[in-house]
XYZ file of N, CA and C in Angstrom:
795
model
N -70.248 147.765 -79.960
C -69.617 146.573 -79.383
C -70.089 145.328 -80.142
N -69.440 144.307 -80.578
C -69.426 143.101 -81.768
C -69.997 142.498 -80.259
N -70.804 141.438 -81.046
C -71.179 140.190 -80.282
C -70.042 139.460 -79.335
N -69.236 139.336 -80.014
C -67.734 138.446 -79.486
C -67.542 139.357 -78.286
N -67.275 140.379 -78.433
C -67.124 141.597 -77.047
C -68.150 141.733 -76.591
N -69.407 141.548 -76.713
C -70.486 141.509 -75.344
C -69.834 140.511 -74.869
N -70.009 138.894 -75.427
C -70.137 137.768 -75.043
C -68.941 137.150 -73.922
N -67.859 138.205 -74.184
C -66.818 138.108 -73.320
C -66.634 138.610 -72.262
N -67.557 139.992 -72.448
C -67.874 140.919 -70.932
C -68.701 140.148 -70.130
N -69.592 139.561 -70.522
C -70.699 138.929 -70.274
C -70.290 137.552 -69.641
N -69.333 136.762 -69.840
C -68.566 135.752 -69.253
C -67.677 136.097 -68.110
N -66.968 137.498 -68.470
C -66.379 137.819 -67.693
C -67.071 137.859 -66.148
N -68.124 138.874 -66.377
C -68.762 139.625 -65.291
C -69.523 138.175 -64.629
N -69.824 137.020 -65.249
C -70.190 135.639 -64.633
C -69.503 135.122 -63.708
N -67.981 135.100 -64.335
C -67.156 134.700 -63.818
C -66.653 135.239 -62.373
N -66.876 136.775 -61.966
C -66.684 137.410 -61.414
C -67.376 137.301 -59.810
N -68.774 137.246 -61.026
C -70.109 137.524 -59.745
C -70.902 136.141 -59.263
N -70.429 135.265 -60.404
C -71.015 133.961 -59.905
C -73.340 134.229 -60.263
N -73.743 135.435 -60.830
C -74.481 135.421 -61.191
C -75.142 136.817 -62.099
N -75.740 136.714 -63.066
C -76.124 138.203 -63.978
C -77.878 138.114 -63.832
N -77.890 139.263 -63.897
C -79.000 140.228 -64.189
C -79.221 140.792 -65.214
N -80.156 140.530 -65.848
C -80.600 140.792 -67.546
C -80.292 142.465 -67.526
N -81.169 143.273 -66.765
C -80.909 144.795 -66.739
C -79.650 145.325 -66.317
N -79.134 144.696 -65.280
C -77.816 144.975 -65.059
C -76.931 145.211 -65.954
N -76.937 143.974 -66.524
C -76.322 143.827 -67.654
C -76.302 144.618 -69.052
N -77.399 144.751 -69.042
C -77.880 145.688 -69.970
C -77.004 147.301 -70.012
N -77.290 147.936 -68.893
C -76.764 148.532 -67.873
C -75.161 149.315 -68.269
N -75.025 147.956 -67.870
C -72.882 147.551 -68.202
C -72.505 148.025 -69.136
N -73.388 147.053 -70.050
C -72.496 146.822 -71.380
C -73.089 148.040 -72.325
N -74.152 148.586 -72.126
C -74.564 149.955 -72.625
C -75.589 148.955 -74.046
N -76.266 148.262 -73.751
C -76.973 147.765 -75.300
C -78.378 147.252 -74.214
N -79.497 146.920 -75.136
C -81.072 147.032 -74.918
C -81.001 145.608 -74.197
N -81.672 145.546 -73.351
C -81.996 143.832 -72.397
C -82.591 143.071 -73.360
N -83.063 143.441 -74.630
C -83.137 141.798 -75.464
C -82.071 141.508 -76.407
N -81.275 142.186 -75.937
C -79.862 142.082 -76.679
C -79.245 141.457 -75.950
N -79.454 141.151 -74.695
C -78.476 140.552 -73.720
C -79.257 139.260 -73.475
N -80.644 139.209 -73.345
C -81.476 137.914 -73.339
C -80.800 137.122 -74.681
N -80.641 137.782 -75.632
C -80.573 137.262 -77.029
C -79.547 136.476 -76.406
N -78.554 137.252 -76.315
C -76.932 136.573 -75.689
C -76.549 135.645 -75.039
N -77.404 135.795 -73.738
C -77.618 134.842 -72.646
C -78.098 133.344 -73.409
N -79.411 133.584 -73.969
C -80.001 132.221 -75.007
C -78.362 131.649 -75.587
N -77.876 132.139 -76.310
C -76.834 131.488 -77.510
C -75.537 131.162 -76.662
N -75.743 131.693 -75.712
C -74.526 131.188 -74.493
C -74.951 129.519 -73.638
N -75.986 130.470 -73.255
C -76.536 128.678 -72.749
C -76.586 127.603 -73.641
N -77.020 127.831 -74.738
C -77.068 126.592 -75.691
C -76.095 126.387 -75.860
N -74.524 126.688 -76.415
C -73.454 126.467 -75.763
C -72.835 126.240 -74.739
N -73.571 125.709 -73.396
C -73.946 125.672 -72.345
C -72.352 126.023 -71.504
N -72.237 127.180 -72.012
C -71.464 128.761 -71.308
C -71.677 128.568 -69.969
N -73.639 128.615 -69.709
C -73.813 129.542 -68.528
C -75.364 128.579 -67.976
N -75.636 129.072 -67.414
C -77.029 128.327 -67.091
C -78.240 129.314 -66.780
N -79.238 129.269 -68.010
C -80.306 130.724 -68.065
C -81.084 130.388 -66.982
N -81.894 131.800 -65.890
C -82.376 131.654 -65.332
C -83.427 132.702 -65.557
N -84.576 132.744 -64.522
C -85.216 134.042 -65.256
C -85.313 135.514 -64.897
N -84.668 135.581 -65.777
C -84.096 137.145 -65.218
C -82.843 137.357 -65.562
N -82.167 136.344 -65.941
C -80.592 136.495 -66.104
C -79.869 135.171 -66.319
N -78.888 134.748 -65.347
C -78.110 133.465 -65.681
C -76.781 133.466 -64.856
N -77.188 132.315 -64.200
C -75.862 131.883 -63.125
C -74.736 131.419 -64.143
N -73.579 130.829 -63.042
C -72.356 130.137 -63.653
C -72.658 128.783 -63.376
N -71.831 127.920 -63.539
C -72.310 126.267 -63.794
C -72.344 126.019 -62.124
N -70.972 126.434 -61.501
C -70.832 125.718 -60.097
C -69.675 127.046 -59.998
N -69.112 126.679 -58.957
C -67.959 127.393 -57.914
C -66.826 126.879 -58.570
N -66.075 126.180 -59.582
C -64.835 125.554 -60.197
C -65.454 125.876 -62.198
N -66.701 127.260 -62.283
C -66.602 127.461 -63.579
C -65.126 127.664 -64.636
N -65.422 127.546 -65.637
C -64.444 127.476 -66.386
C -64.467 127.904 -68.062
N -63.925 128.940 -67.834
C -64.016 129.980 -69.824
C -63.474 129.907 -70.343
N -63.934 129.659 -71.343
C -62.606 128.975 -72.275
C -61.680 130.023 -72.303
N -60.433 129.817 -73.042
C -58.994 130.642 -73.690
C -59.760 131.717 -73.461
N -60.288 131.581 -75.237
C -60.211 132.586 -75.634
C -61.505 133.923 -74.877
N -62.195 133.896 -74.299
C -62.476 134.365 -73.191
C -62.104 134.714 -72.098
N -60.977 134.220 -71.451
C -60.294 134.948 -70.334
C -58.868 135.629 -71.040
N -58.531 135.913 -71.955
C -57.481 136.198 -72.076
C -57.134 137.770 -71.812
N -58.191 138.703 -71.572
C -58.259 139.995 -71.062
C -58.683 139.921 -69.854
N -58.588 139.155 -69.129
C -58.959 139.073 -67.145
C -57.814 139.055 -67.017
N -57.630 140.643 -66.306
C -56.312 140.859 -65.490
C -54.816 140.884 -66.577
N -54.967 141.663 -67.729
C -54.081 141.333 -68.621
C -53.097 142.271 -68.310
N -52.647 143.260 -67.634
C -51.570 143.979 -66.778
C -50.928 143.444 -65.935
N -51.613 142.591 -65.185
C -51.015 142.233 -63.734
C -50.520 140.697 -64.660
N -51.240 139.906 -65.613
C -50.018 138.787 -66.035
C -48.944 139.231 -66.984
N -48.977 140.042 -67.353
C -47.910 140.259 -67.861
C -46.772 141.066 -67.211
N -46.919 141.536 -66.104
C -45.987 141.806 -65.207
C -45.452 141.161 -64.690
N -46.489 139.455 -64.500
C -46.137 138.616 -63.767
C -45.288 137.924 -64.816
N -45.338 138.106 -65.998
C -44.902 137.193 -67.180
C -43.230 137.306 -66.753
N -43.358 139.112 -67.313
C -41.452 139.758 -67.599
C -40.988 139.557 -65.764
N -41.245 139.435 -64.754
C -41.279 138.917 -63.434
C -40.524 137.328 -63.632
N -41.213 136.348 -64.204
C -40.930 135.078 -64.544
C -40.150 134.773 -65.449
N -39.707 135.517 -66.833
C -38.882 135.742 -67.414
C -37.426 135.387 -66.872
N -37.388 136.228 -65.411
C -35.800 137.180 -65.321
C -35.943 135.947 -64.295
N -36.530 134.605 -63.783
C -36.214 133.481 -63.384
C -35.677 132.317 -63.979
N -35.734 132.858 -65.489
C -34.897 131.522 -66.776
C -33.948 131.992 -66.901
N -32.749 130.822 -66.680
C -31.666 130.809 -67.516
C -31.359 130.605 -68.288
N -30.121 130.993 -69.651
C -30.147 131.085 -71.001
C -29.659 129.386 -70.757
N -30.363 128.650 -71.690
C -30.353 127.689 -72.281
C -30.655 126.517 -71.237
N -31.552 126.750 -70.293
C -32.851 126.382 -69.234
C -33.489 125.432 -70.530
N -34.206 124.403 -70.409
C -34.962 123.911 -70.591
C -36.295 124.017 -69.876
N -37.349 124.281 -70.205
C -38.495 125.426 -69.393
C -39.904 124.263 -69.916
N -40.719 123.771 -69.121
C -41.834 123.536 -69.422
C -43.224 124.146 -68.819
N -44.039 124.534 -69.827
C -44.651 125.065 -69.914
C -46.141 124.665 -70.168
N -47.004 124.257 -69.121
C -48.382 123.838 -69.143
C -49.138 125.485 -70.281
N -50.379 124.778 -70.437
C -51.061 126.033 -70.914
C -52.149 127.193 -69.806
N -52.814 128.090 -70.937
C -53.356 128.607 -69.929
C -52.697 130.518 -70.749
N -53.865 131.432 -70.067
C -53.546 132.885 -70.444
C -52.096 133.804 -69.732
N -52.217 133.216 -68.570
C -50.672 133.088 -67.880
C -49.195 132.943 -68.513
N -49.054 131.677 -68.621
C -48.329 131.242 -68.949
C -48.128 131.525 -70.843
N -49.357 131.475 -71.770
C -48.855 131.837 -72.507
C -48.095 133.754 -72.516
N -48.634 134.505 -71.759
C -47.573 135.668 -71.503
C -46.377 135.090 -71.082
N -46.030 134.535 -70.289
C -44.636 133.630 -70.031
C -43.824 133.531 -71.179
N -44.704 132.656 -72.221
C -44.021 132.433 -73.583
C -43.783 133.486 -74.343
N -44.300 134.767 -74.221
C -44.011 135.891 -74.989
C -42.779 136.520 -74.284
N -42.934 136.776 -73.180
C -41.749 137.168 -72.235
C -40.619 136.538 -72.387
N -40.289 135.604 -72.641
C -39.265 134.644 -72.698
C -38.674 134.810 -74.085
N -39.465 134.988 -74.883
C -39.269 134.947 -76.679
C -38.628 135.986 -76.528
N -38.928 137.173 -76.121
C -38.015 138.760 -76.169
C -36.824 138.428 -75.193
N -36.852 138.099 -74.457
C -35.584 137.901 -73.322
C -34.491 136.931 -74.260
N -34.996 135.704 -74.652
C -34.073 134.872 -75.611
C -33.757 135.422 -76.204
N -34.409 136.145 -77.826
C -34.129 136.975 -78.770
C -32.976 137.885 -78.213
N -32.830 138.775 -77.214
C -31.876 139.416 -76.859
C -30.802 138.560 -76.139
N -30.999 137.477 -75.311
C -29.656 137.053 -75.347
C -28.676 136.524 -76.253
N -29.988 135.829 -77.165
C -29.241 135.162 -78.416
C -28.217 136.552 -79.151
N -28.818 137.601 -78.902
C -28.273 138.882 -79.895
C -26.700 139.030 -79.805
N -27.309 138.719 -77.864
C -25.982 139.029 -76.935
C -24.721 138.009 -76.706
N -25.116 136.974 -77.290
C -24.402 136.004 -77.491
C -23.597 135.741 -78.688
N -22.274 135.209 -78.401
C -21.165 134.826 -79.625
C -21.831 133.044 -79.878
N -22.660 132.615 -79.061
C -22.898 131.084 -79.410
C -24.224 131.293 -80.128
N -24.387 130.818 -81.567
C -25.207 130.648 -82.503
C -25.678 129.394 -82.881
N -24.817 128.393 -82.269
C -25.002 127.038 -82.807
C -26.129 126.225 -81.868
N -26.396 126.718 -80.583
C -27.627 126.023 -79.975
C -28.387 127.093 -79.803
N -29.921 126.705 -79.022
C -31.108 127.705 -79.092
C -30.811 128.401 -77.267
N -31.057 129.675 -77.385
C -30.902 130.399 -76.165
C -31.924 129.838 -75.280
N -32.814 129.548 -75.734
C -33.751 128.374 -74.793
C -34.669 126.987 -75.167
N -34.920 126.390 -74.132
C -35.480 124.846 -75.178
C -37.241 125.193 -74.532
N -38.160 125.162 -74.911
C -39.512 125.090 -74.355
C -40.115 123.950 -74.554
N -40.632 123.001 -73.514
C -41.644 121.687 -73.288
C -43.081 122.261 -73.370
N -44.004 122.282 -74.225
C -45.194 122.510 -74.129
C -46.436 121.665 -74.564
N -47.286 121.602 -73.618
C -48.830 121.117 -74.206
C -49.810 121.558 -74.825
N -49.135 123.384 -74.807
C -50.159 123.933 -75.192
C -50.031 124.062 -76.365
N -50.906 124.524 -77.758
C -51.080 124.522 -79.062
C -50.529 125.651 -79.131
N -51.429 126.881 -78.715
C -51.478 128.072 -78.943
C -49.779 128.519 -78.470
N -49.371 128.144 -77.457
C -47.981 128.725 -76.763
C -46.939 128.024 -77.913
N -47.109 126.732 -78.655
C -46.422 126.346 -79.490
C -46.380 127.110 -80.886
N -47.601 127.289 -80.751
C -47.896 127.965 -82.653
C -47.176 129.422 -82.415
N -47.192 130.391 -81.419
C -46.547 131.089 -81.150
C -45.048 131.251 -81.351
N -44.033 130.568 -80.956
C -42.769 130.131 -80.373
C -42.409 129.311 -81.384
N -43.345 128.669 -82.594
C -42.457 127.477 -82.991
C -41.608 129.089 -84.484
N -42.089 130.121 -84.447
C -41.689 131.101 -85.502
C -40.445 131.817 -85.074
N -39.586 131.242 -83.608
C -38.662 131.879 -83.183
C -37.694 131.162 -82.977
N -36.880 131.617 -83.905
C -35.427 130.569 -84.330
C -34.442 130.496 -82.769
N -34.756 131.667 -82.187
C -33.908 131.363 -80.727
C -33.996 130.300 -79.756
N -35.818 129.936 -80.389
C -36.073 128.891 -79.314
C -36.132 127.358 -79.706
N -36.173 126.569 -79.031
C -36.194 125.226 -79.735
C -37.399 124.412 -79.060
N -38.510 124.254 -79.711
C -39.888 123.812 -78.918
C -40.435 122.635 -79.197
N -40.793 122.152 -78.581
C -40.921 120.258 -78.200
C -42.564 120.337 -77.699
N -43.303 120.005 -78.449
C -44.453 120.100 -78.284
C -44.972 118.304 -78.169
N -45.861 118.189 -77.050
C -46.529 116.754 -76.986
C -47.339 116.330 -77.689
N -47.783 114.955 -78.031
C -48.674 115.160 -78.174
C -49.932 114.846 -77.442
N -50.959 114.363 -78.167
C -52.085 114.010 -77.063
C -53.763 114.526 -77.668
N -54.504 114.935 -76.975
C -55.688 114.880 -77.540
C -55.759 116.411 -77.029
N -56.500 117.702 -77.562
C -56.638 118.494 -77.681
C -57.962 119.056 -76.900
N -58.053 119.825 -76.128
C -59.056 120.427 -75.091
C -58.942 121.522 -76.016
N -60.586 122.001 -76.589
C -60.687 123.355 -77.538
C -61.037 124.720 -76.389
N -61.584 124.108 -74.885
C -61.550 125.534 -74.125
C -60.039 126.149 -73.848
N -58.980 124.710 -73.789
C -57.799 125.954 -73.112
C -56.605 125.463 -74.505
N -57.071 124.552 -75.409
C -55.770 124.300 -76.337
C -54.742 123.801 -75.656
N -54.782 122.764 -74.941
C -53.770 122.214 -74.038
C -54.473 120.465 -74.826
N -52.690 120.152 -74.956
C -53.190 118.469 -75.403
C -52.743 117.361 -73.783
N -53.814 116.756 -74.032
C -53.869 115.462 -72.961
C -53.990 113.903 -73.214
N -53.719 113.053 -71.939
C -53.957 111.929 -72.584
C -52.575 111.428 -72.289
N -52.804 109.648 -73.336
C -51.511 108.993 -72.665
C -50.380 109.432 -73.724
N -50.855 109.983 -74.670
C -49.699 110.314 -75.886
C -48.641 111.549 -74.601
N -49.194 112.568 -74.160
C -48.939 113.584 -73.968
C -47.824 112.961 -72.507
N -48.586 112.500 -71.916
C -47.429 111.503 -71.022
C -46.442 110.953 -71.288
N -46.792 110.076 -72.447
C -45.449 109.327 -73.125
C -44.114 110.411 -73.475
N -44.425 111.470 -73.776
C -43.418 112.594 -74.062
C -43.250 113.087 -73.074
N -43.362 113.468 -71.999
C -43.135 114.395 -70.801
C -42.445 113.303 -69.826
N -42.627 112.238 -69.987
C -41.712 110.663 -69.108
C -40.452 110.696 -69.832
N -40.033 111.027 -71.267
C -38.869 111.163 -71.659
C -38.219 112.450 -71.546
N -38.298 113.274 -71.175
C -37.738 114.720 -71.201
C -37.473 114.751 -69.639
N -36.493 115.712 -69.271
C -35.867 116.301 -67.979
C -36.030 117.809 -68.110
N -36.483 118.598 -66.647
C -36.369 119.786 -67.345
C -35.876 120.579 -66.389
N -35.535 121.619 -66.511
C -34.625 122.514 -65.802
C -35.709 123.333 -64.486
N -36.811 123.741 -65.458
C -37.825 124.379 -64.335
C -39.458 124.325 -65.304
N -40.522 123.935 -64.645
C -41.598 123.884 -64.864
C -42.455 125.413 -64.546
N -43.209 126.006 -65.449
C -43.898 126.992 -64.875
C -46.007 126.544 -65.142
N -46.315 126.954 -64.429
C -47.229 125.954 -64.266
C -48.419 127.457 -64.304
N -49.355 127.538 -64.877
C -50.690 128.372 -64.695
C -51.678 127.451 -63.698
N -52.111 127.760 -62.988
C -53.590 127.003 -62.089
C -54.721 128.108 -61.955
N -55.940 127.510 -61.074
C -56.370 128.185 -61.068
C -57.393 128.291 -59.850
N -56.712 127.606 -58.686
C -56.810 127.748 -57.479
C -55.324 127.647 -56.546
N -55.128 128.854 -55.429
C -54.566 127.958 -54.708
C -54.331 128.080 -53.235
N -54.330 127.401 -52.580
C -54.956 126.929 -51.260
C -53.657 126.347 -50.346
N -54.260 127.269 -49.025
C -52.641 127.004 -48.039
C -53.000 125.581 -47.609
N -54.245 124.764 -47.750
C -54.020 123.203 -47.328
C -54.006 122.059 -48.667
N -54.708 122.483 -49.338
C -54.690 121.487 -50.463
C -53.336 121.482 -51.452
N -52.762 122.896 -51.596
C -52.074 123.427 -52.813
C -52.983 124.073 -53.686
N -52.158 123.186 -55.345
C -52.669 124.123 -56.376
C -53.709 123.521 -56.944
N -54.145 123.968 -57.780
C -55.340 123.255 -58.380
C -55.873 123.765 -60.370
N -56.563 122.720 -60.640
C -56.723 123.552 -61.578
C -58.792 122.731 -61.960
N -59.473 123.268 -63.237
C -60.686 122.705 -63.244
C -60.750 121.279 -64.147
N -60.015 120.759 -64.808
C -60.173 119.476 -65.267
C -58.329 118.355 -64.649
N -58.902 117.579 -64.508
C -58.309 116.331 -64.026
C -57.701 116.052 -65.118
N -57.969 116.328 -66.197
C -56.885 115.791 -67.350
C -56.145 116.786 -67.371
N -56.057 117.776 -66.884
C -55.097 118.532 -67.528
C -54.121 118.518 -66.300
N -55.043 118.414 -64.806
C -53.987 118.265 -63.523
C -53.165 117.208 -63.285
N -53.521 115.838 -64.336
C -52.745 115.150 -64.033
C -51.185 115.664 -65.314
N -51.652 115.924 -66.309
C -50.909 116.618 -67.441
C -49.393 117.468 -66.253
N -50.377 118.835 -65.749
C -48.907 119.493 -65.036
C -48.441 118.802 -64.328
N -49.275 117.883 -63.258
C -48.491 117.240 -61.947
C -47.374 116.614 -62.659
N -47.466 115.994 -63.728
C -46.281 115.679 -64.551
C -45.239 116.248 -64.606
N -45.956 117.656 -65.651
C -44.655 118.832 -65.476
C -43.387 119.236 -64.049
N -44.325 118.884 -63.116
C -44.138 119.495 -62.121
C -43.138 118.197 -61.412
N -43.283 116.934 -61.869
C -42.386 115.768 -61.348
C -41.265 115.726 -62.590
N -41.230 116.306 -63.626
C -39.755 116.334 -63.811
C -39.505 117.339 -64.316
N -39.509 118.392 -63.429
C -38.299 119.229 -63.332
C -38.018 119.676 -61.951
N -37.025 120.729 -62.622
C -35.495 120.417 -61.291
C -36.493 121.746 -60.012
N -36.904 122.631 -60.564
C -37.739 123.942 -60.016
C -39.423 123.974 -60.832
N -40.009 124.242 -59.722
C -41.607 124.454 -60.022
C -41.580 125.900 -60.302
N -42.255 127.018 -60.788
C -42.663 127.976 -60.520
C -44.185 127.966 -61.187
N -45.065 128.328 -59.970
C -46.368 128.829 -60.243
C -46.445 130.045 -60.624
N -46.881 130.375 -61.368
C -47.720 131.937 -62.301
C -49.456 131.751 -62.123
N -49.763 133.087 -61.190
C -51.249 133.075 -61.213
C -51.152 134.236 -60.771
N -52.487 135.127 -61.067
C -52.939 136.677 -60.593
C -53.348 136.425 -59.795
N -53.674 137.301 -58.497
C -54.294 137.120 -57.199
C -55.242 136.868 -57.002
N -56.347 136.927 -58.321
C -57.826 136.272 -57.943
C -57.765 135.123 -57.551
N -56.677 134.150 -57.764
C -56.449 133.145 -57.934
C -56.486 132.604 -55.962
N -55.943 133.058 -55.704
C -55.565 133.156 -54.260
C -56.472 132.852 -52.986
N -56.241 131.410 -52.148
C -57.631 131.351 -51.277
C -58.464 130.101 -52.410
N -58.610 130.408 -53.654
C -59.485 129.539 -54.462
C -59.552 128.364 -54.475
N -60.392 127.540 -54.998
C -60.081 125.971 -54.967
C -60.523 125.584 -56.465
N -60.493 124.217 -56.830
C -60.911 123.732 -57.918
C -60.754 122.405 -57.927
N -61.623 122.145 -59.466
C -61.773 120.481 -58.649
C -60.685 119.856 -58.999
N -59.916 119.932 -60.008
C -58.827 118.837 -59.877
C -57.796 119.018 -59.694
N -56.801 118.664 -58.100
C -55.573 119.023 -57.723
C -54.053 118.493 -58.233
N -53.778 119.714 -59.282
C -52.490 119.572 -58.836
C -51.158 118.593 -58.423
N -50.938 119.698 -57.421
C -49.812 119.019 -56.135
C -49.614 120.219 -55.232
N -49.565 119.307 -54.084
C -49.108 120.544 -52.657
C -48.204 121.360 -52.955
N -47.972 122.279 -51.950
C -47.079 123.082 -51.550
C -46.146 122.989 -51.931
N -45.487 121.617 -51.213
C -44.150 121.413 -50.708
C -43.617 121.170 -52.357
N -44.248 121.083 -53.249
C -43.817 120.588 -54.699
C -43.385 121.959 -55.204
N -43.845 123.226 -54.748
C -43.147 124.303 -55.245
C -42.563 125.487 -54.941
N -41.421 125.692 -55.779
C -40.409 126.100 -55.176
C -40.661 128.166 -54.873
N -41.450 128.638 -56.306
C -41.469 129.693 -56.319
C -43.020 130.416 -56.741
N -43.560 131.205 -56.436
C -44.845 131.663 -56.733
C -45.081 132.996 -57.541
N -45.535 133.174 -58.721
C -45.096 134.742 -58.886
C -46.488 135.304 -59.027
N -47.222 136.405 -58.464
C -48.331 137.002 -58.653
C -47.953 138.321 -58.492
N -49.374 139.203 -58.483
C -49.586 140.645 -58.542
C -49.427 141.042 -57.148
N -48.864 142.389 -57.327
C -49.127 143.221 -55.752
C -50.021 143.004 -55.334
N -51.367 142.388 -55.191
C -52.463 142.341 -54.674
C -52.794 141.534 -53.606
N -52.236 140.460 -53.710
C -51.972 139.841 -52.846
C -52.106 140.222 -51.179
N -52.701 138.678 -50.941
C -52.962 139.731 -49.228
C -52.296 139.074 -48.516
N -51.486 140.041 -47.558
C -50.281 139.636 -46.591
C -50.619 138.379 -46.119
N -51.673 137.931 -45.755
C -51.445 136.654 -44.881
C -51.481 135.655 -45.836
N -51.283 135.532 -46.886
C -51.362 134.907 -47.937
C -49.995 134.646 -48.227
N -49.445 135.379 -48.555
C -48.153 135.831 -48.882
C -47.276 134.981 -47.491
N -47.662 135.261 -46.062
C -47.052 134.526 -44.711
C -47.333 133.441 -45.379
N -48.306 132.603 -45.449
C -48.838 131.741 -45.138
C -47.781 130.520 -46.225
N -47.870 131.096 -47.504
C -47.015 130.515 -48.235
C -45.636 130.628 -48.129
N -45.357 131.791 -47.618
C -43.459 131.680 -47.296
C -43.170 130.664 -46.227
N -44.051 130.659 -45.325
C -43.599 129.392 -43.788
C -44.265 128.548 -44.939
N -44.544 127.878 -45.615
C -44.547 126.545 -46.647
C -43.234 126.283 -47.851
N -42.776 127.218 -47.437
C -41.028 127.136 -47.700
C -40.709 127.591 -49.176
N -41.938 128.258 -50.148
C -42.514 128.734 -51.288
C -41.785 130.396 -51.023
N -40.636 130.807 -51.985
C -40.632 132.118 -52.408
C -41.827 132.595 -53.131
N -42.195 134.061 -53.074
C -43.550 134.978 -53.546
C -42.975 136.113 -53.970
N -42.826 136.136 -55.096
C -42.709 137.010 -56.009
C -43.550 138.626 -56.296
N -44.327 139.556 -55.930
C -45.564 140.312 -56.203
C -44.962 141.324 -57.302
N -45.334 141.101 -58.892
C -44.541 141.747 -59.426
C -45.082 142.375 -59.658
C-alpha cells in the first residue's frame, strides 16, 4: 500500500470515527505502528488531523478532506445517485453545478447521457447541454466534450475542493439563468436545511440555488441528520433530493411533508 493509500484510509477512517488509534490503525491498514505514527506526524503538519498520544482526533464535528481524499467515500452509492440525477436533465437544460465528489459524478453522468442524445439527435448545431460550473476539476473534465457547452466562473480557487469563490465568481452566476441547479452539501438537517463546511463556498451555491428554475440536492446518506458550519438554504429552496437506499424512513417523511421529492437510487 503507497503512502497516498494509507493516508487516505487513514483520513477516511478519521472522518468516520471522529478519532484513531495508532494500533488500531496499524491493525486496519495491515503496516507496523511506526508507519502509521510516521503518517499521523506528516498529516498533522499538514494540519489534516490533530496528533494526540496514542493516535489523532479530527479538527471538530464540521471536519473537512480535501477532494482528493474523499473521492472513494461511498463511490457506488454516488454514482447511482449520479445516473439517478442524470435522467432529471433535460436535453438542452442549462444545469449548474457547484463542486464537490458528488456532483462531479453528476458531470460524468450527464457527459454519457448528452453524448447519446446528441447521437440521437438530427440537431448538431447547438450543445445537447449547457453546464454552469465553479468547479475546476468538473470543468477540466467536460470542457473535452463537444456535446457540452461549459461556462466556468471565475474567482479564487479553494485547493481542498477546487471550487472557485469570491466576488469574481458572483459576478458570473448574477448574469446567467438556469434551468436547474444541482448542488453537493454536506449536511442536511430537517430544521436548518442544507449545509456545507466553508461559508465561501455556501454563499457560492446559495447563489446557484437563487437562479435557477429547480434545486436538486445530491448527497449519500451519511450526509443525513448532519450539520455544518456554513448554511446553505432551507428546505423550502429545494425542490428534489437524490440519495442512497440507506436512508432512514423518518428522514425520508420528514423531508417529503417539507414539500422536497426523495429520490433513493
Amino acid at each position: 500500500m503507497s503512502k497516498h493509500e494509507r493516508w487516505s484510509k487513514l483520513l477516511e477512517l478519521l472522518a468516520d470515527e471522529g478519532r484513531l488509534e495508532v494500533e488500531e490503525a496499524a491493525a486496519t491498514l495491515k503496516v507496523s505502528p511506526a508507519t502509521i505514527r510516521r503518517d499521523l506526524d506528516e498529516l498533522a503538519e499538514q494540519q489534516m488531523l490533530v496528533r494526540t498520544r496514542g493516535g489523532a482526533i479530527a479538527h471538530g464535528v464540521s471536519y473537512e478532506l480535501p477532494l482528493r481524499y474523499k473521492s472513494s467515500r461511498h463511490a457506488s452509492e454516488k454514482q447511482r445517485i449520479a445516473a439517478a440525477t442524470a435522467e432529471l436533465i433535460g436535453v438542452g437544460d442549462v444545469v449548474g453545478l457547484n463542486g464537490g465528489t458528488t456532483t462531479t459524478e453528476v458531470a460524468r453522468a450527464l457527459a454519457l447521457r448528452a453524448g447519446g442524445d446528441r447521437a440521437n439527435s438530427s440537431e448538431t448545431s447547438s450543445p445537447a447541454l449547457t453546464v454552469v460550473t465553479n468547479a475546476l476539476n468538473i470543468a477540466g473534465e467536460l470542457a473535452v466534450r463537444p456535446q457540452i457547452k461549459i461556462v466556468v466562473t471565475g474567482g479564487v480557487a479553494r485547493p481542498q475542493t477546487y471550487e472557485l469563490v469570491g466576488p469574481l465568481t458572483v459576478g458570473v452566476l448574477n448574469e446567467v439563468v438556469l434551468d436547474v441547479a444541482v448542488l453537493g452539501v454536506d449536511g442536511v438537517d430537517p430544521q436548518l436545511g442544507v449545509m456545507t463546511h466553508q461559508e465561501d463556498e455556501a454563499s457560492i451555491s446559495r447563489l446557484f440555488a437563487e437562479r435557477a428554475r429547480r434545486v436538486i440536492v445530491v448527497t449519500d446518506s451519511s450526509k443525513m441528520g448532519k450539520r455544518a458550519f456554513a448554511r446553505i438554504c432551507g428546505l423550502d429552496r429545494i425542490d428534489v433530493l437524490v440519495t442512497d437506499s440507506a436512508i432512514a424512513s423518518d428522514m425520508t417523511a420528514r423531508l417529503t411533508e417539507a414539500g422536497i421529492k426523495v429520490i433513493a437510487a
